[in-house]
Phi, psi and omega in degrees: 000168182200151179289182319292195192217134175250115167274123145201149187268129135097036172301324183323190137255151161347073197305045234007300225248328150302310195269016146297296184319342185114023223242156204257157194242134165239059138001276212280340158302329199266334159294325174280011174296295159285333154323328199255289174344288183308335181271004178255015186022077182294185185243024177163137164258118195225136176249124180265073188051168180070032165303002165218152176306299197232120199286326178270351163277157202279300217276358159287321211253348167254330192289297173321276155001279213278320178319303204268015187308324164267024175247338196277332200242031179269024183031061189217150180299103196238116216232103182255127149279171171253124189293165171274343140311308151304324192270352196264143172098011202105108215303324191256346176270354181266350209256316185316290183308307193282328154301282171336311182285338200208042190231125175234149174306165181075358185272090185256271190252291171218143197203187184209111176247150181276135161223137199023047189106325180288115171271151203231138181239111164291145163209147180269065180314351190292087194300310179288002162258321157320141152282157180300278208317336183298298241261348169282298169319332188267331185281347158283311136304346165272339137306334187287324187307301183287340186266312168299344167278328171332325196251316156355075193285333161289358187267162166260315175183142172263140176205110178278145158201127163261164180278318174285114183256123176350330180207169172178172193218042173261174193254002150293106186316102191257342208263135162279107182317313209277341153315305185266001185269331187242003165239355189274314187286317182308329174290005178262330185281357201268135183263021146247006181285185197221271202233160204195092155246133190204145168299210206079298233222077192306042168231206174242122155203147189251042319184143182209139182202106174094355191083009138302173180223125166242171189209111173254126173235092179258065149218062174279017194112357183248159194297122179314160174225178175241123171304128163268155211241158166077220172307315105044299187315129173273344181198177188259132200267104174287349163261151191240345214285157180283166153231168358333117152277182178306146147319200165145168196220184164232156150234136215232099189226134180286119181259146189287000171238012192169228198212159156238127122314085188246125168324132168214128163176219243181140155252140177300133182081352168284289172094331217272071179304169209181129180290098170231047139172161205211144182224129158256127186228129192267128160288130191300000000 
């Protein structure tokens, strides 16, 4: 992969039983997202999961298919994890479907590529679709990972992304326990990371703990949700922006002392995109 990389979360639609609840269908945002997302021809595309409602259906996974057509047939690296909306309907047919499209060797369940200095750490949160030996195996090795970029005179900076995020202030429960008890500390003991970015929680939000950065950028189009605010707030959100937030991607761009994290997206019913928040994040 080589920067810069465009991150997006959460793509999926709207499941029936969800817009029975009430919950909103963004068809036409999600298309124009990703449409914007594609013109900016990046050096690597990363989908942070749910990129479908139902991970095992075909006819879901052709609905994707035609939406994400200039980031998939943009002959450019396009790298996906998997979300808990990928895994419904069954393990092997979800596993099938999402591996066929976006699986390159060497590429399994979590694996770590380099761009430009940045090492980028994949990961599988589903803790509850893992087997215990997967999810020992995996946490074992994303220690192992982390102790080699260290020692690394080519790595620079580390930046993980997974689907589930460690902390998050949606009032839908969003922040993962088992994230932060078995991935937050080694990323916090590791002297090159930089950021912890992930979907799930269908807003923008930002964290900063220890001089690390965590970021849920889930707004690729599955239904936004609302943050809770004032006292309420489970952590300090560093974006102040209302919610619903924007639709939106991330983009991941090379600085001659680090990297930006930059905010790209939309409010429903605007469509007009627009950079509306930007992070520098420095190598140690």
């Amino acid at each position: 992969m080589k920067l810069p990389i465009v991150v997006i979360g959460d793509t999926q639609r709207t499941l029936l039983l969800e817009r029975l609840m009430g919950r909103e269908q963004n068809d036409a945002e999600r298309a124009q997202i990703l449409a914007v997302a594609a013109n900016e021809r990046p050096g690597a595309f990363i989908f942070l999961g749910d990129l479908v409602g139902w991970g095992a259906s075909e006819a879901q996974w052709a609905v994707f298919d035609d939406f994400a057509k200039g980031i998939v047939r943009s002959g450019t690296a396009v790298r996906a994890i998997f979300g808990n909306h990928d895994y419904l309907g069954g393990r092997r047919a979800s596993e099938r479907n999402l591996l066929r499209r976006f699986s390159d060797p060497g590429i399994s369940k979590w694996w770590s590529e380099d761009a430009n200095g940045l090492r980028v750490l994949f990961l599988d949160s589903n803790r509850h679709v893992l087997s215990g030996p997967e999810w020992t195996k995996q946490s074992t090795w994303f220690r192992a990972e982390l102790a080699r970029a260290d020692e690394d005179l080519s790595v620079k900076g580390v930046m993980v992304v997974l689907h589930h995020p460690p902390y998050s202030n949606s009032r839908i429960p969003g922040g993962a326990r088992w994230v932060e008890s078995d991935f937050v500390p080694p990323f916090l003991a590791s002297g090159k990371t930089l950021a912890m970015v992930s979907g799930h929680v269908h807003a923008y939000e930002k964290f900063a703990v220890d001089g690390r950065y965590f970021f849920v950028a889930g707004g690729g189009g599955g239904p936004r949700v609302r943050l809770l605010e004032g006292d309420r707030r489970l952590h300090v959100d560093l974006y102040s922006g209302p919610s619903p937030r924007p639709f939106h991607y991330l983009r991941v761009e090379a600085r001659p002392d680090g990297i930006d994290l930059v905010a790209i997206g939309f409010a429903k019913g605007d469509r007009s995109p627009k950079e509306f928040d930007r992070t520098t994040l420095k190598y140690r």
